[in-house]
Structures are given as C-alpha cells and as structure tokens.
PDB file of C-alpha atoms and ligand atoms in Angstrom:
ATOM      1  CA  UNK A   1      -7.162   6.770 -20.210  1.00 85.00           C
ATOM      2  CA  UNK A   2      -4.933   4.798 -18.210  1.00 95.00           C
ATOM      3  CA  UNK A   3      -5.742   3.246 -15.180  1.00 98.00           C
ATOM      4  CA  UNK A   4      -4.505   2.711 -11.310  1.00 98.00           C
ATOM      5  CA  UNK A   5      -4.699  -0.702  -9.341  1.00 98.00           C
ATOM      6  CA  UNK A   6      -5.251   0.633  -5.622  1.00 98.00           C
ATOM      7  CA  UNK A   7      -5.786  -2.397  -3.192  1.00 99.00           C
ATOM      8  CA  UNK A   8      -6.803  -3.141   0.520  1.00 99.00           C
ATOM      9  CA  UNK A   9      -6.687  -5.976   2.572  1.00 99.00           C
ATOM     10  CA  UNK A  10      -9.237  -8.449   4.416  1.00 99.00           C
ATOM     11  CA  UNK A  11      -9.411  -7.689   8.137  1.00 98.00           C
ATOM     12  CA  UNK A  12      -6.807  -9.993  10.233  1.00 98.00           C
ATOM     13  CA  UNK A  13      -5.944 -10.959  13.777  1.00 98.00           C
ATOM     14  CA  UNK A  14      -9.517 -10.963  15.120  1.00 97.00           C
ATOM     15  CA  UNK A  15     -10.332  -7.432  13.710  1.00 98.00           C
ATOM     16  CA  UNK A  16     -13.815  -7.259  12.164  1.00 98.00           C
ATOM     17  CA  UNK A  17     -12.732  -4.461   9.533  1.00 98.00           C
ATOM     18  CA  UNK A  18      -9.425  -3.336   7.933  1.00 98.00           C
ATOM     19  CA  UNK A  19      -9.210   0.500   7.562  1.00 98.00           C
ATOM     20  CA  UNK A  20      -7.073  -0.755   3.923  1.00 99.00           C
ATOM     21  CA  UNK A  21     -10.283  -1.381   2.650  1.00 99.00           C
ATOM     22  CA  UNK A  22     -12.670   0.868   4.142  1.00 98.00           C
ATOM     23  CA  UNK A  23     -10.590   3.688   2.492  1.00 99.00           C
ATOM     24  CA  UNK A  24      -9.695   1.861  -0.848  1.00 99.00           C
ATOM     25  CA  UNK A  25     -13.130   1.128  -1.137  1.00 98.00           C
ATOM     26  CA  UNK A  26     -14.596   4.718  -1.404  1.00 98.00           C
ATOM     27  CA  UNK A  27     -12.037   4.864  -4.927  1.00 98.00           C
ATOM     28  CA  UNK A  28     -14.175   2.617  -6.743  1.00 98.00           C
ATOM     29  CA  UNK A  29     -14.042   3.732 -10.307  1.00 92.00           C
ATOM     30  CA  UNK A  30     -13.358   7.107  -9.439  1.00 98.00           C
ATOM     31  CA  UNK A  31     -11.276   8.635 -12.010  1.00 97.00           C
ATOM     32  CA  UNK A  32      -8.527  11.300 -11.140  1.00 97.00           C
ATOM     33  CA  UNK A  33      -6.677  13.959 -12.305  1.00 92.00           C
ATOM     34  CA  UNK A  34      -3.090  14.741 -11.806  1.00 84.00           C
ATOM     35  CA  UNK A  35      -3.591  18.109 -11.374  1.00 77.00           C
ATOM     36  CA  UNK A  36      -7.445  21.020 -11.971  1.00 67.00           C
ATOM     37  CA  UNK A  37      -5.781  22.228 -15.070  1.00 67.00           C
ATOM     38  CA  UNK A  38      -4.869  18.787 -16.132  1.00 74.00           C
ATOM     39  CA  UNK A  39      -6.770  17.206 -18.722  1.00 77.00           C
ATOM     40  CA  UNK A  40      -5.694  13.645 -18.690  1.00 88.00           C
ATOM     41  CA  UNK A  41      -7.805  11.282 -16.169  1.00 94.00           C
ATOM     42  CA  UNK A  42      -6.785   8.547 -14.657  1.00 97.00           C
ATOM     43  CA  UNK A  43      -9.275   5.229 -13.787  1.00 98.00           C
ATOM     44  CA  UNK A  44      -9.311   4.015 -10.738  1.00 98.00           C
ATOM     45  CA  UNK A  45      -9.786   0.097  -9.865  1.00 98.00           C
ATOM     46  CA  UNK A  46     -10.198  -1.331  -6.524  1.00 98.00           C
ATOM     47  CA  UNK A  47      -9.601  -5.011  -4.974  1.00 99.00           C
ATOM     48  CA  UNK A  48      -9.603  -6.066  -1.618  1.00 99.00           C
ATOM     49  CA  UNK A  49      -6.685  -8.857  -1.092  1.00 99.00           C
ATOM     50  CA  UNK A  50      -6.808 -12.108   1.102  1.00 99.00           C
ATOM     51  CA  UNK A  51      -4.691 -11.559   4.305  1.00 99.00           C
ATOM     52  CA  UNK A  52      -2.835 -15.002   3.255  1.00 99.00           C
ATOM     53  CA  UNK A  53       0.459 -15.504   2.059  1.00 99.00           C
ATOM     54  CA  UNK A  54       0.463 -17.429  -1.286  1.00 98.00           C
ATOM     55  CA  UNK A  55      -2.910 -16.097  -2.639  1.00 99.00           C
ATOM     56  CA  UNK A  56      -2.555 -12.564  -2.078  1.00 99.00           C
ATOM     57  CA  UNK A  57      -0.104 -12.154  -4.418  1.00 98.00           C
ATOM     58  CA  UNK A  58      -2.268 -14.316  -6.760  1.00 98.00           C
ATOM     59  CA  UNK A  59      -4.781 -12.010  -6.544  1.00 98.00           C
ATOM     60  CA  UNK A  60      -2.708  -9.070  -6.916  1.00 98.00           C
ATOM     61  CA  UNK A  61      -0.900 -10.720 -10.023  1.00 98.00           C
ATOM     62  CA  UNK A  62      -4.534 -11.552 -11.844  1.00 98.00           C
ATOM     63  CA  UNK A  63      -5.612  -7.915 -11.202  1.00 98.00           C
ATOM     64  CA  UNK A  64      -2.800  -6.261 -12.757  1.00 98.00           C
ATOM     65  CA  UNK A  65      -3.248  -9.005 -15.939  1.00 98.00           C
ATOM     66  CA  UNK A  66      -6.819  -7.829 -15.656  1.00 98.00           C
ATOM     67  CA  UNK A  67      -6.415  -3.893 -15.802  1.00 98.00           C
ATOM     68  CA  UNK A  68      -3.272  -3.492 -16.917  1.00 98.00           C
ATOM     69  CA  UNK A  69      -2.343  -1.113 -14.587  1.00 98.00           C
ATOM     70  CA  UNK A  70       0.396   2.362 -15.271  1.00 98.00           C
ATOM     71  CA  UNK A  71       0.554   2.683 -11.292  1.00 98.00           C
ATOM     72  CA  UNK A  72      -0.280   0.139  -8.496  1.00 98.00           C
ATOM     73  CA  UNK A  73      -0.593   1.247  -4.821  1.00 99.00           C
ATOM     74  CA  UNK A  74      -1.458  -1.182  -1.871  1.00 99.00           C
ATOM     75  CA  UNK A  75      -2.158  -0.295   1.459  1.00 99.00           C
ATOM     76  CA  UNK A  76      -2.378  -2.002   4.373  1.00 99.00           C
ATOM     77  CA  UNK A  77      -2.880  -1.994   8.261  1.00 99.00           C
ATOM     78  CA  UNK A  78      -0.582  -0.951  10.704  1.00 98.00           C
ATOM     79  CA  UNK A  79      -2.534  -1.274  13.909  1.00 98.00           C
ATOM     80  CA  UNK A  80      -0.068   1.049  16.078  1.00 97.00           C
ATOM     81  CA  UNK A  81       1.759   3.085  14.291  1.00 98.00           C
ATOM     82  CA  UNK A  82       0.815   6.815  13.941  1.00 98.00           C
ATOM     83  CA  UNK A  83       0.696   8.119  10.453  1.00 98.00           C
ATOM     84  CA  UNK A  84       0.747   6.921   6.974  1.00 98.00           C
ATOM     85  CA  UNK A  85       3.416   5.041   6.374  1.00 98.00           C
ATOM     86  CA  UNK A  86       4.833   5.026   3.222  1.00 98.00           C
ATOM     87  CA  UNK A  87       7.087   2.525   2.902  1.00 99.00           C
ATOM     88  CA  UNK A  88      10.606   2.183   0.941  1.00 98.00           C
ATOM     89  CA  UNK A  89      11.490  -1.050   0.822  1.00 98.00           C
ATOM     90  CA  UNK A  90      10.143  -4.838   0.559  1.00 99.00           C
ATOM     91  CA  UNK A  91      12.723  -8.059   1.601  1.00 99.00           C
ATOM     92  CA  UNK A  92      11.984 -11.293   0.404  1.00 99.00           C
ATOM     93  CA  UNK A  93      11.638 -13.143   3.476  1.00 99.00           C
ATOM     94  CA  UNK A  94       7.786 -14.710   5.256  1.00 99.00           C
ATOM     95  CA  UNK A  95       8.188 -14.573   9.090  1.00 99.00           C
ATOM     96  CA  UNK A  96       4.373 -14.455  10.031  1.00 98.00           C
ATOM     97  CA  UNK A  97       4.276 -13.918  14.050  1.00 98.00           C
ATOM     98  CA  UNK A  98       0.647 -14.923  13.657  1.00 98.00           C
ATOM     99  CA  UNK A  99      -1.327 -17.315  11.071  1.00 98.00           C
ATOM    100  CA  UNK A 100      -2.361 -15.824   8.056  1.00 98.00           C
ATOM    101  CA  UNK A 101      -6.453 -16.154   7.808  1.00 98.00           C
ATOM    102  CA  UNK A 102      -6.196 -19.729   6.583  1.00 98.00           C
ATOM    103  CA  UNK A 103      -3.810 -20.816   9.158  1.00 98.00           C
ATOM    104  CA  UNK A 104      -0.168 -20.535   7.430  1.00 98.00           C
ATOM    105  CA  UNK A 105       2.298 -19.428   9.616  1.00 98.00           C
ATOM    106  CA  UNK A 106       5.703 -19.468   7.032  1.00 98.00           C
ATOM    107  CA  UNK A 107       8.983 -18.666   9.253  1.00 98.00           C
ATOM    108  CA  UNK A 108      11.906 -17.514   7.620  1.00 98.00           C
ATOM    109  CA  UNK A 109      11.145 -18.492   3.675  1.00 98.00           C
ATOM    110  CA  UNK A 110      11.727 -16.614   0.709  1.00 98.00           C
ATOM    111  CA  UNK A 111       8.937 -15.280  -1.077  1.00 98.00           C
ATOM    112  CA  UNK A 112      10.801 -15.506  -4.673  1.00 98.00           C
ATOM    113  CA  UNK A 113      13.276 -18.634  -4.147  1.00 98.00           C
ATOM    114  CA  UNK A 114      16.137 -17.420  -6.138  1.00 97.00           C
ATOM    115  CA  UNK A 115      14.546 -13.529  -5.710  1.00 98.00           C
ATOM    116  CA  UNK A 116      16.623 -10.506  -5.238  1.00 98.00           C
ATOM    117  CA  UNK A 117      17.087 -10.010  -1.423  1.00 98.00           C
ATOM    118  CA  UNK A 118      15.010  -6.409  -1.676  1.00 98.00           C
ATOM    119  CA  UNK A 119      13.161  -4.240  -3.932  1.00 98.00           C
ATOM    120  CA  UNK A 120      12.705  -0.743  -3.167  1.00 98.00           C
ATOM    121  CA  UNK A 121       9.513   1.286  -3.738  1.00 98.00           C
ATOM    122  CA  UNK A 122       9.315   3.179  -7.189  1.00 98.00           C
ATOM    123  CA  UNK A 123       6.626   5.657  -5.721  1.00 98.00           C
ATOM    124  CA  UNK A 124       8.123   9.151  -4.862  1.00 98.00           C
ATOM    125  CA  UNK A 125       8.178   8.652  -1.418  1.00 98.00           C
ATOM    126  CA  UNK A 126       9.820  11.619  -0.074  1.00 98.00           C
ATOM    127  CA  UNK A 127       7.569  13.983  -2.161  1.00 98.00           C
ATOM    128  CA  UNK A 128       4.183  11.960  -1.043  1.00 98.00           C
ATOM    129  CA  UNK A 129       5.503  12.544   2.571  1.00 98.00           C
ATOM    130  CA  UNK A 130       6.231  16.101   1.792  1.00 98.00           C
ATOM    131  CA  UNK A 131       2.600  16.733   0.394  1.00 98.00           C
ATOM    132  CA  UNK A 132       0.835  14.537   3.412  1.00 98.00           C
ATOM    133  CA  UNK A 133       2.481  17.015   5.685  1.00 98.00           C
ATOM    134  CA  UNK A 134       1.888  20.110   3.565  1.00 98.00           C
ATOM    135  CA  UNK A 135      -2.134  19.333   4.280  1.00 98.00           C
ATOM    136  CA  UNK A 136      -1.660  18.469   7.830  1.00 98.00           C
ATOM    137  CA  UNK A 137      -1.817  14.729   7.654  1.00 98.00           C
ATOM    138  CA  UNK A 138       0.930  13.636   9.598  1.00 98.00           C
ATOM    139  CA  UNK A 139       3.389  11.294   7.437  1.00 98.00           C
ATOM    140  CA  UNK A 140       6.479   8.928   7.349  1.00 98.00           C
ATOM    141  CA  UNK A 141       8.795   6.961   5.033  1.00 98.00           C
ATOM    142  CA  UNK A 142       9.141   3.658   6.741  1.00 98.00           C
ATOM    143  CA  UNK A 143      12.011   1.616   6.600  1.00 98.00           C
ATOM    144  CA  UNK A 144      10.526  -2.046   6.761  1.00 98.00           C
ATOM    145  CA  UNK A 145       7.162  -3.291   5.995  1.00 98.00           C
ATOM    146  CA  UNK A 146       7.433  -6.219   8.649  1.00 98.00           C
ATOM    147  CA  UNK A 147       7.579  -9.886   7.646  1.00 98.00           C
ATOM    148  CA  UNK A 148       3.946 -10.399   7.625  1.00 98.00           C
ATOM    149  CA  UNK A 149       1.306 -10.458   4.448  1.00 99.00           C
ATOM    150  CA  UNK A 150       2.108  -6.795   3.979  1.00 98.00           C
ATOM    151  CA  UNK A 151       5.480  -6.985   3.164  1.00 99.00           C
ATOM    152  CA  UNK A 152       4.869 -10.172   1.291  1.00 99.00           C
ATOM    153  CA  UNK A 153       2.271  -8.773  -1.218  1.00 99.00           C
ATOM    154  CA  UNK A 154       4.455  -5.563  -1.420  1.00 99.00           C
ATOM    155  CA  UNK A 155       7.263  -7.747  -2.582  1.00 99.00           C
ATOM    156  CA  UNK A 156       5.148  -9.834  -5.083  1.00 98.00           C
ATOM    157  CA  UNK A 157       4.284  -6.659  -6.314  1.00 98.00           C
ATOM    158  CA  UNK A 158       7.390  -5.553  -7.212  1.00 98.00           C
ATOM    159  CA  UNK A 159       8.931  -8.495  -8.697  1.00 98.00           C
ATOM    160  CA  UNK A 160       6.213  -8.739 -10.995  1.00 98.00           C
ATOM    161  CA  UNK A 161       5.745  -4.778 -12.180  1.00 98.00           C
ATOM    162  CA  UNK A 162      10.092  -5.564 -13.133  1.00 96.00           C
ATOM    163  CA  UNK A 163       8.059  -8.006 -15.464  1.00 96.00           C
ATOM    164  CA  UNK A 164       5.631  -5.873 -16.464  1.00 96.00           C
ATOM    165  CA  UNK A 165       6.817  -2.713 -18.964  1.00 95.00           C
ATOM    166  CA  UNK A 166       3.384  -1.508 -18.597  1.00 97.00           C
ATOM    167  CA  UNK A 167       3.576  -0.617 -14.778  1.00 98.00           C
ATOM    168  CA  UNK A 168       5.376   2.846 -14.393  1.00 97.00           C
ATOM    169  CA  UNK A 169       5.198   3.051 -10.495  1.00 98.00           C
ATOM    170  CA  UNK A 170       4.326   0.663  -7.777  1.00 98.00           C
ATOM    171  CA  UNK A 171       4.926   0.689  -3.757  1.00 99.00           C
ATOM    172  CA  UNK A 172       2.703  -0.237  -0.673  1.00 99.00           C
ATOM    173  CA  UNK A 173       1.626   2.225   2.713  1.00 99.00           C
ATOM    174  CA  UNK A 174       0.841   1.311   5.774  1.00 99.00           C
ATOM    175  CA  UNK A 175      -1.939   2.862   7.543  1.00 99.00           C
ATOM    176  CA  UNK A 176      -3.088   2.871  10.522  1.00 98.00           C
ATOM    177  CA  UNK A 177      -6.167   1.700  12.629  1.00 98.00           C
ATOM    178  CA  UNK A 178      -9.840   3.764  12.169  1.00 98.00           C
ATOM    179  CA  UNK A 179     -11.215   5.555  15.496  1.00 98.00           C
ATOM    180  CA  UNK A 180     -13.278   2.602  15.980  1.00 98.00           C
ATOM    181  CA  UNK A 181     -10.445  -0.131  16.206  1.00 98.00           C
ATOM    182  CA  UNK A 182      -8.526   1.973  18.228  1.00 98.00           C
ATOM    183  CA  UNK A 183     -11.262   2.001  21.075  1.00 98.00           C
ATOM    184  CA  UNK A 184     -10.317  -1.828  21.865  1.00 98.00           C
ATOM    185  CA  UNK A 185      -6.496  -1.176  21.736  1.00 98.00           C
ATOM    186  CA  UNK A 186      -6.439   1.611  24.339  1.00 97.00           C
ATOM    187  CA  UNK A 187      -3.362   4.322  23.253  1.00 97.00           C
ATOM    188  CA  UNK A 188      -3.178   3.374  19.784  1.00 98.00           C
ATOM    189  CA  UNK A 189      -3.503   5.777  17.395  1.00 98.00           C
ATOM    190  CA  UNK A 190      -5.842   6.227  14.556  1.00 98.00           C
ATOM    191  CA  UNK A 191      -6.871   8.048  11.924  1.00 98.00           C
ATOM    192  CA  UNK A 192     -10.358   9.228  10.808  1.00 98.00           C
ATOM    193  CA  UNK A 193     -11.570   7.311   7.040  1.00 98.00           C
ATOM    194  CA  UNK A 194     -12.235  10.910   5.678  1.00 98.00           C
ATOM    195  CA  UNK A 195      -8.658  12.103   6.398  1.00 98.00           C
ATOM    196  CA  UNK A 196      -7.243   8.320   5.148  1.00 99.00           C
ATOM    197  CA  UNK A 197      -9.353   9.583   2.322  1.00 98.00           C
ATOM    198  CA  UNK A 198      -7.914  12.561   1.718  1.00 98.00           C
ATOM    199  CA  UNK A 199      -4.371  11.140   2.037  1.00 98.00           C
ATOM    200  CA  UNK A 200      -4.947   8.449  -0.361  1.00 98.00           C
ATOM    201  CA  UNK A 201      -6.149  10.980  -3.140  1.00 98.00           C
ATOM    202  CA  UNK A 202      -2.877  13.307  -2.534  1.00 98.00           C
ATOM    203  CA  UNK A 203      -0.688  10.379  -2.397  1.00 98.00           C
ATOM    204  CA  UNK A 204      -2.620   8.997  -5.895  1.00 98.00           C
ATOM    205  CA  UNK A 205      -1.916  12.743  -7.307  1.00 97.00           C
ATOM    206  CA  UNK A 206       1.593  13.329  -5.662  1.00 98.00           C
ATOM    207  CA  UNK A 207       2.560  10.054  -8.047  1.00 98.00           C
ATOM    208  CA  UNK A 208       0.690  11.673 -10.826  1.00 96.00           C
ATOM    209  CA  UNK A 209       2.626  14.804 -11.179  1.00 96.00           C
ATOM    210  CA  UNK A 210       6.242  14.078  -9.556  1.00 95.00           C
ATOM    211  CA  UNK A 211       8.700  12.426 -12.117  1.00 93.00           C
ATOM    212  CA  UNK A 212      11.517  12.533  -9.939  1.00 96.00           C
ATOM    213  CA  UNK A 213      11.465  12.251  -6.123  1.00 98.00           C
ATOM    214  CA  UNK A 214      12.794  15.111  -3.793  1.00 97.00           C
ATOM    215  CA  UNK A 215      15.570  14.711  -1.380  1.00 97.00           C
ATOM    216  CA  UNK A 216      14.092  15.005   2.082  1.00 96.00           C
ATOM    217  CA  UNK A 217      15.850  13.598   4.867  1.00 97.00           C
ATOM    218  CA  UNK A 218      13.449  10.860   5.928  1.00 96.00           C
ATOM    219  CA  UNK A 219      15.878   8.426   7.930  1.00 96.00           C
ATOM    220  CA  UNK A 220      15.947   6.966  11.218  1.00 95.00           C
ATOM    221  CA  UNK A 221      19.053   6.686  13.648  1.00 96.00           C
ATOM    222  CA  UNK A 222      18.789   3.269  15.863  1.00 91.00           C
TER     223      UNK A 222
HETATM  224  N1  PCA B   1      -1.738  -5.636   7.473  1.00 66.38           N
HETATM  225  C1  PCA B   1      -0.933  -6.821   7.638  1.00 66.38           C
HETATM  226  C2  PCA B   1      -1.454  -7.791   6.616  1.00 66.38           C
HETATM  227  C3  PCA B   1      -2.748  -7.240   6.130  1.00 66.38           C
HETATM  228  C4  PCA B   1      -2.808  -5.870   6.662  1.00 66.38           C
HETATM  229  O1  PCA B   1      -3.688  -5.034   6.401  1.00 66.38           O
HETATM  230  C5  PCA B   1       0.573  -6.556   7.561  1.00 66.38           C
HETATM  231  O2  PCA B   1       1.010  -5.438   7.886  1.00 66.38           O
HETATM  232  O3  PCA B   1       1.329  -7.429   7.176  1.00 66.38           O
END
C-alpha cells in the first residue's frame, strides 16, 4: 500500500485556527481509493507544519524520510481569496510581509542558495481544477504562492521530492478562510470544512487516476 503525506499549517497572523489543518486533520489515516472499482488503497498521513520559515521545511523533510511518501500535498491559508487554489509554481525567494510565528521576518533571500529560480507543481493541476468545478466547488490554478511560509515550504518541497525517486507527485493549494474566520474579516470569502473536505478527497483522487494533465486554459491576463 503506498502512502500520501497531506499537510496543514499552524494558525498565523493572530488567527486562532488555520482551516489547512482543520481539513487535513479529518484525513488522519484514512486510506483512499483512486477510483470504487479500484482495488489498490492508498494511506493517508497527516502533519500539521510550523508557520516558520527554516523549520517548516524541516518538518516537512523528516516526514517524507518518515513515510516515504508516492504523493505529497500541502495546503495552506489564503485568508481572501475565493476558491481553492491550486497552485503551479514555487520561486525561491523569502519576502515575509509579516514575522513568521517565532519572529523571522527574511526579505528577499533565497530559500535554496544556489537553487533553481522556480519549480513548478507536478500535481495535475488543470484536471484537479476541472474535477473541483465538475462538483460545484469553485476552483483556480494560481500563478504565485506569495513570498510567505507557503510558498517557502512549497518550494522545499519540491527541491527535495527532485531528490527523492520515491515521490511521484508533489504541489501545494491554497485555501481559503472557514465561515468562522471570515466573520472578523468582513467580505472575505470562505468556505465551509465539509466542502474543503470534499475538495481535498477529489483533489487526493484526481492525482490518483490522471497520469497526464489536461489542457485547460487556466491563465490570467494582467
Ligand atoms: N498560509 C501562509 C503560511 C501558512 C498558511 O497557512 C502563506 O500563505 O504563506
């Protein structure tokens, strides 16, 4: 059986919870199938990350030592934006616009001195979007992950699965806040845990059964 590394994140910025790990959370060893008349399960292990630059990855690095992972997904906040967020591409630059929960504020440092400027995503991006949207759960592919801890653990990630032969498929998505955050950021959107739960499990099963990716225009003009 092989297994999946899904991880969320501590809450930040004064928020008391982080919707990342509220939904990763309800995964714990959960197994999964790619498909009902598939017979091959997949385990399911869950971690909730340090919002800190440095350590994060850490983490993230130990856990995939740990459970040798064939597919690692993390997911983070996006307090603001709309829909799930899946995102395409990591750059290798910290530019935190806020302290990190331990008080580091890097501006404008690489992440891997000597690292490739980007890494994209090797999730199916366009096809998770695709099946989001077939069940009425409104999804994106985004085209930056910010500068933050998000896009810092989602490039750690990828520069070590090129490392690891083991990992078939890692990426990161954004989510964005629960009901209950929303109510102190008045016109923010949200989504409900159950349908963040949903999402998650066709997003785990979209990467399950789609070798390739699809080509669906997904771009932005500026
Ligand atoms: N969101 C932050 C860091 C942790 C989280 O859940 C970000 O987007 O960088």
């Amino acid at each position: 059986m092989s297994t999946i590394l899904l991880t969320g994140f501590a809450p930040f910025n004064r928020e008391t919870i982080n919707p990342s790990w509220e939904v990763v959370r309800r995964f714990a060893d959960q197994t999964i199938q790619a498909a009902h008349t598939s017979h091959t399960s997949h385990k399911i292990k869950v971690a909730e990350l340090a919002c800190e630059f440095g350590t994060s990855i850490t983490q993230l690095q130990q856990l995939i030592d740990l459970h040798q992972p064939e597919l690692v997904i993390c997911i983070g906040q996006a307090g603001g934006r709309p829909d799930m967020s899946i995102e395409r591409i990591a750059i290798n630059v910290d530019d935190a616009r806020i302290p990190d929960n331990v008080g580091a504020q890097p501006i404008d440092l690489a992440i891997v001195e000597d690292g490739p400027a980007a890494y994209f995503s090797s999730l199916p991006i366009k096809a998770i979007v695709q099946a989001l949207r077939a069940q009425g759960i409104p999804a994106s592919v985004s085209q930056t992950a910010g500068t933050y801890v998000c896009n810092h653990v989602f490039y750690g990630l990828m520069h070590y699965a090129n490392t690891q032969p083991g990992i078939k498929r890692a990426g990161f998505v954004h989510i964005p806040y629960l009901p209950d955050q929303a109510c102190h950021h008045p016109g923010a959107a949200s989504m409900s845990v159950e349908t963040l739960e949903k999402a998650i499990k066709l997003l785990l099963e979209t990467c399950l059964i789609q070798n390739q990716d699809i080509r669906l225009s997904a771009g932005t003009i500026c």
